[in-house]
GROMACS .gro file of C-alpha atoms in nm:
model
  232
    1MET     CA    1   0.605   0.449   1.488
    2LEU     CA    2   0.429   0.343   1.170
    3ASN     CA    3   0.386   0.599   0.892
    4LEU     CA    4   0.192   0.426   0.613
    5VAL     CA    5  -0.013   0.560   0.324
    6LEU     CA    6  -0.234   0.312   0.136
    7TYR     CA    7  -0.397   0.421  -0.190
    8SER     CA    8  -0.641   0.226  -0.403
    9ASP     CA    9  -0.514   0.437  -0.692
   10GLN     CA   10  -0.362   0.782  -0.741
   11ILE     CA   11  -0.530   0.906  -1.057
   12PHE     CA   12  -0.860   1.027  -0.911
   13PRO     CA   13  -0.933   1.382  -0.790
   14GLU     CA   14  -1.052   1.248  -0.454
   15CYS     CA   15  -0.696   1.131  -0.386
   16SER     CA   16  -0.592   1.490  -0.319
   17VAL     CA   17  -0.711   1.449   0.040
   18ILE     CA   18  -0.473   1.156   0.085
   19ASP     CA   19  -0.195   1.342  -0.097
   20LEU     CA   20  -0.220   1.637   0.139
   21ARG     CA   21  -0.202   1.409   0.443
   22LEU     CA   22   0.117   1.262   0.299
   23VAL     CA   23   0.260   1.611   0.248
   24ASP     CA   24   0.170   1.693   0.609
   25ARG     CA   25   0.353   1.383   0.735
   26LEU     CA   26   0.666   1.471   0.542
   27ARG     CA   27   0.659   1.829   0.667
   28ALA     CA   28   0.603   1.714   1.025
   29ARG     CA   29   0.918   1.503   1.006
   30GLY     CA   30   1.112   1.797   0.867
   31THR     CA   31   1.372   1.580   0.696
   32GLY     CA   32   1.302   1.653   0.330
   33ASN     CA   33   1.084   1.572   0.033
   34ARG     CA   34   1.275   1.298  -0.152
   35ILE     CA   35   1.075   0.986  -0.239
   36ALA     CA   36   1.218   0.661  -0.373
   37TYR     CA   37   1.019   0.452  -0.621
   38VAL     CA   38   1.029   0.072  -0.597
   39ALA     CA   39   0.903  -0.076  -0.923
   40SER     CA   40   0.668  -0.374  -0.903
   41GLY     CA   41   0.813  -0.523  -1.222
   42PRO     CA   42   1.023  -0.437  -1.527
   43GLU     CA   43   0.992  -0.076  -1.644
   44PRO     CA   44   1.232  -0.044  -1.936
   45ASP     CA   45   1.090   0.291  -2.040
   46ARG     CA   46   1.020   0.401  -1.680
   47GLY     CA   47   0.680   0.522  -1.793
   48PHE     CA   48   0.503   0.459  -1.462
   49PHE     CA   49   0.794   0.610  -1.271
   50LEU     CA   50   0.781   0.926  -1.479
   51ALA     CA   51   0.404   0.953  -1.434
   52ALA     CA   52   0.448   0.918  -1.057
   53ARG     CA   53   0.726   1.179  -1.062
   54SER     CA   54   0.488   1.424  -1.229
   55TYR     CA   55   0.212   1.334  -0.981
   56TYR     CA   56   0.426   1.404  -0.675
   57GLY     CA   57   0.584   1.707  -0.836
   58ARG     CA   58   0.251   1.889  -0.814
   59TYR     CA   59   0.304   1.900  -0.438
   60GLY     CA   60   0.671   1.994  -0.447
   61LEU     CA   61   0.778   1.636  -0.373
   62ASP     CA   62   1.077   1.489  -0.553
   63LEU     CA   63   1.052   1.131  -0.679
   64ALA     CA   64   1.427   1.113  -0.697
   65LEU     CA   65   1.526   0.746  -0.704
   66PHE     CA   66   1.417   0.453  -0.922
   67PHE     CA   67   1.483   0.113  -0.764
   68ASP     CA   68   1.455  -0.201  -0.979
   69LEU     CA   69   1.438  -0.517  -0.766
   70ASP     CA   70   1.560  -0.730  -1.057
   71GLU     CA   71   1.892  -0.549  -1.082
   72PRO     CA   72   2.194  -0.610  -0.854
   73HIS     CA   73   2.247  -0.327  -0.609
   74SER     CA   74   2.551  -0.218  -0.415
   75ALA     CA   75   2.544  -0.140  -0.045
   76GLU     CA   76   2.550   0.226  -0.146
   77ASP     CA   77   2.240   0.181  -0.364
   78ILE     CA   78   2.049   0.019  -0.080
   79ALA     CA   79   2.165   0.284   0.165
   80ALA     CA   80   2.035   0.553  -0.072
   81LEU     CA   81   1.697   0.381  -0.090
   82PHE     CA   82   1.658   0.378   0.286
   83ALA     CA   83   1.794   0.730   0.322
   84SER     CA   84   1.491   0.858   0.128
   85ASP     CA   85   1.227   1.056   0.312
   86ALA     CA   86   0.958   0.818   0.186
   87ILE     CA   87   0.942   0.502  -0.025
   88HIS     CA   88   0.672   0.445  -0.287
   89LEU     CA   89   0.569   0.086  -0.363
   90ALA     CA   90   0.424   0.090  -0.712
   91GLY     CA   91   0.111  -0.073  -0.843
   92GLY     CA   92   0.120  -0.370  -1.075
   93HIS     CA   93   0.110  -0.748  -1.040
   94THR     CA   94   0.104  -0.811  -0.665
   95GLY     CA   95   0.228  -1.169  -0.671
   96GLY     CA   96   0.518  -1.082  -0.898
   97PHE     CA   97   0.606  -0.782  -0.682
   98LEU     CA   98   0.613  -1.000  -0.369
   99GLU     CA   99   0.834  -1.257  -0.540
  100ARG     CA  100   1.077  -0.985  -0.648
  101LEU     CA  101   1.093  -0.848  -0.294
  102LYS     CA  102   1.170  -1.195  -0.159
  103ARG     CA  103   1.418  -1.288  -0.430
  104SER     CA  104   1.609  -0.962  -0.390
  105GLY     CA  105   1.624  -1.001  -0.013
  106MET     CA  106   1.445  -0.667   0.033
  107LEU     CA  107   1.124  -0.783   0.203
  108GLY     CA  108   1.274  -0.794   0.553
  109PRO     CA  109   1.477  -0.471   0.530
  110LEU     CA  110   1.177  -0.284   0.389
  111ARG     CA  111   0.959  -0.407   0.674
  112ASP     CA  112   1.222  -0.311   0.932
  113TRP     CA  113   1.252   0.038   0.779
  114ALA     CA  114   0.876   0.088   0.799
  115LEU     CA  115   0.857  -0.041   1.157
  116ALA     CA  116   1.130   0.209   1.248
  117GLY     CA  117   0.906   0.493   1.127
  118GLY     CA  118   0.994   0.537   0.761
  119ILE     CA  119   0.709   0.675   0.550
  120LEU     CA  120   0.595   0.391   0.326
  121ILE     CA  121   0.348   0.462   0.044
  122GLY     CA  122   0.163   0.184  -0.135
  123VAL     CA  123  -0.055   0.215  -0.443
  124SER     CA  124  -0.282  -0.077  -0.534
  125ALA     CA  125  -0.042  -0.375  -0.532
  126GLY     CA  126   0.199  -0.176  -0.316
  127ALA     CA  127  -0.076  -0.120  -0.060
  128ILE     CA  128  -0.186  -0.485  -0.064
  129LEU     CA  129   0.172  -0.578   0.027
  130MET     CA  130   0.149  -0.391   0.358
  131ALA     CA  131  -0.099  -0.648   0.489
  132PRO     CA  132  -0.009  -0.982   0.647
  133THR     CA  133  -0.090  -1.156   0.318
  134ILE     CA  134  -0.168  -1.068  -0.043
  135ALA     CA  135  -0.456  -1.319  -0.048
  136THR     CA  136  -0.714  -1.059  -0.155
  137ASP     CA  137  -0.521  -1.013  -0.479
  138ALA     CA  138  -0.648  -1.357  -0.583
  139LEU     CA  139  -0.971  -1.193  -0.703
  140PHE     CA  140  -0.779  -1.005  -0.973
  141ILE     CA  141  -0.642  -1.328  -1.120
  142GLY     CA  142  -0.957  -1.540  -1.108
  143ARG     CA  143  -0.880  -1.725  -0.784
  144ARG     CA  144  -1.027  -1.733  -0.433
  145PRO     CA  145  -0.847  -1.558  -0.146
  146GLU     CA  146  -0.928  -1.860   0.072
  147ASP     CA  147  -0.703  -2.075  -0.148
  148ILE     CA  148  -0.388  -1.861  -0.117
  149ALA     CA  149  -0.140  -2.026   0.118
  150ASP     CA  150   0.188  -1.865   0.013
  151GLY     CA  151   0.106  -1.493   0.020
  152ASP     CA  152   0.289  -1.379   0.335
  153ALA     CA  153   0.378  -1.012   0.286
  154LEU     CA  154   0.508  -0.715   0.490
  155ASP     CA  155   0.262  -0.767   0.778
  156LEU     CA  156   0.261  -0.403   0.885
  157VAL     CA  157  -0.113  -0.355   0.944
  158PRO     CA  158  -0.373  -0.564   1.131
  159PHE     CA  159  -0.600  -0.594   0.830
  160GLU     CA  160  -0.600  -0.713   0.471
  161PHE     CA  161  -0.634  -0.457   0.195
  162PHE     CA  162  -0.832  -0.464  -0.128
  163PRO     CA  163  -0.823  -0.182  -0.388
  164HIS     CA  164  -1.043  -0.111  -0.691
  165LEU     CA  165  -1.359  -0.240  -0.523
  166ASN     CA  166  -1.575  -0.043  -0.766
  167ASP     CA  167  -1.427  -0.218  -1.071
  168ASP     CA  168  -1.647  -0.531  -1.049
  169ASP     CA  169  -1.974  -0.600  -0.865
  170ALA     CA  170  -1.853  -0.955  -0.791
  171TYR     CA  171  -1.568  -0.834  -0.567
  172LEU     CA  172  -1.774  -0.741  -0.261
  173PRO     CA  173  -1.964  -1.074  -0.225
  174ALA     CA  174  -1.636  -1.262  -0.266
  175LEU     CA  175  -1.465  -1.049  -0.003
  176LEU     CA  176  -1.755  -1.090   0.239
  177ARG     CA  177  -1.735  -1.467   0.197
  178TYR     CA  178  -1.361  -1.458   0.257
  179SER     CA  179  -1.398  -1.233   0.564
  180ALA     CA  180  -1.617  -1.496   0.731
  181SER     CA  181  -1.311  -1.722   0.756
  182LEU     CA  182  -1.073  -1.458   0.897
  183LEU     CA  183  -0.983  -1.338   1.244
  184ARG     CA  184  -0.874  -0.999   1.105
  185PRO     CA  185  -1.082  -0.753   0.901
  186ILE     CA  186  -1.048  -0.658   0.536
  187VAL     CA  187  -1.042  -0.295   0.423
  188ALA     CA  188  -1.196  -0.263   0.075
  189CYS     CA  189  -1.147   0.067  -0.107
  190ASN     CA  190  -1.300   0.224  -0.412
  191ASP     CA  191  -1.060   0.422  -0.627
  192GLY     CA  192  -1.020   0.758  -0.453
  193ASP     CA  193  -1.033   0.602  -0.105
  194GLY     CA  194  -0.730   0.544   0.114
  195ILE     CA  195  -0.592   0.463   0.456
  196ILE     CA  196  -0.333   0.653   0.661
  197VAL     CA  197  -0.164   0.476   0.952
  198THR     CA  198   0.026   0.694   1.196
  199GLY     CA  199   0.145   0.509   1.501
  200GLY     CA  200  -0.164   0.336   1.638
  201ARG     CA  201  -0.407   0.564   1.454
  202ILE     CA  202  -0.581   0.438   1.139
  203GLU     CA  203  -0.747   0.715   0.937
  204CYS     CA  204  -1.007   0.627   0.674
  205LEU     CA  205  -1.020   0.876   0.388
  206GLY     CA  206  -1.317   0.853   0.154
  207ASN     CA  207  -1.545   0.562   0.230
  208PRO     CA  208  -1.344   0.244   0.281
  209LEU     CA  209  -1.552  -0.059   0.376
  210TRP     CA  210  -1.449  -0.265   0.676
  211LEU     CA  211  -1.547  -0.629   0.632
  212ALA     CA  212  -1.538  -0.885   0.912
  213GLY     CA  213  -1.723  -1.202   0.997
  214GLY     CA  214  -1.902  -1.206   0.663
  215ALA     CA  215  -2.052  -0.857   0.700
  216ALA     CA  216  -1.968  -0.490   0.651
  217ARG     CA  217  -1.882  -0.332   0.986
  218ALA     CA  218  -1.867   0.020   1.122
  219PRO     CA  219  -1.514   0.102   1.244
  220GLY     CA  220  -1.651   0.139   1.597
  221GLU     CA  221  -1.756  -0.225   1.594
  222LEU     CA  222  -1.401  -0.348   1.544
  223GLU     CA  223  -1.131  -0.407   1.802
  224LEU     CA  224  -0.774  -0.392   1.674
  225ASP     CA  225  -0.514  -0.428   1.947
  226GLY     CA  226  -0.307  -0.112   1.972
  227PHE     CA  227  -0.499   0.072   1.699
  228SER     CA  228  -0.784   0.321   1.690
  229ILE     CA  229  -0.988   0.374   1.372
  230LEU     CA  230  -1.114   0.718   1.266
  231GLN     CA  231  -1.328   0.821   0.972
  232ILE     CA  232  -1.189   1.144   0.828
   0.00000   0.00000   0.00000
């Protein structure tokens, strides 16, 4: 059963609603509160890791493990990662993060762990990676999502994800144009919005926009095989 938490960002007060749903999921599993942090890129001073540790610590959660994809890891290191109660995929440069996951051989094992029910948390780039492709990230680097042909990602959800919608007025028209060429919808989130996926239930927290066929859609207008969509 899927247990996914997708944040646009974690630094906004509105995120507390998403945070509390994450805490609920961990408590419901009853296994513990240890979260592993997978860095999107080099963090020599571990500044982002330490900020995330403080963030989770407010809820009694322990960000206990830092995992650098660029470093060699023993079988014991990898076992410790997947023994965590949740795994946090950090924000950062999405394309670089995906390349590191592929190069380290961790993309497949991470997907398998999530499909087996592990709680996977993604923030910004980390959330984009949960989609079939990271094509929407093209807008952050001055490209068109339609032109991305090598962005295959974790493919855990039946939609593409776009964070930070409120950062630039040009994002929404570009996403609507892109959605006209897709068979799956795009979920576009302002900072403070998020998505929780539990089994076949997709919960919308805040006001995520669902885009499909070149237009914004109400969740009730969409059909996603095996999934129901609820506005929380």
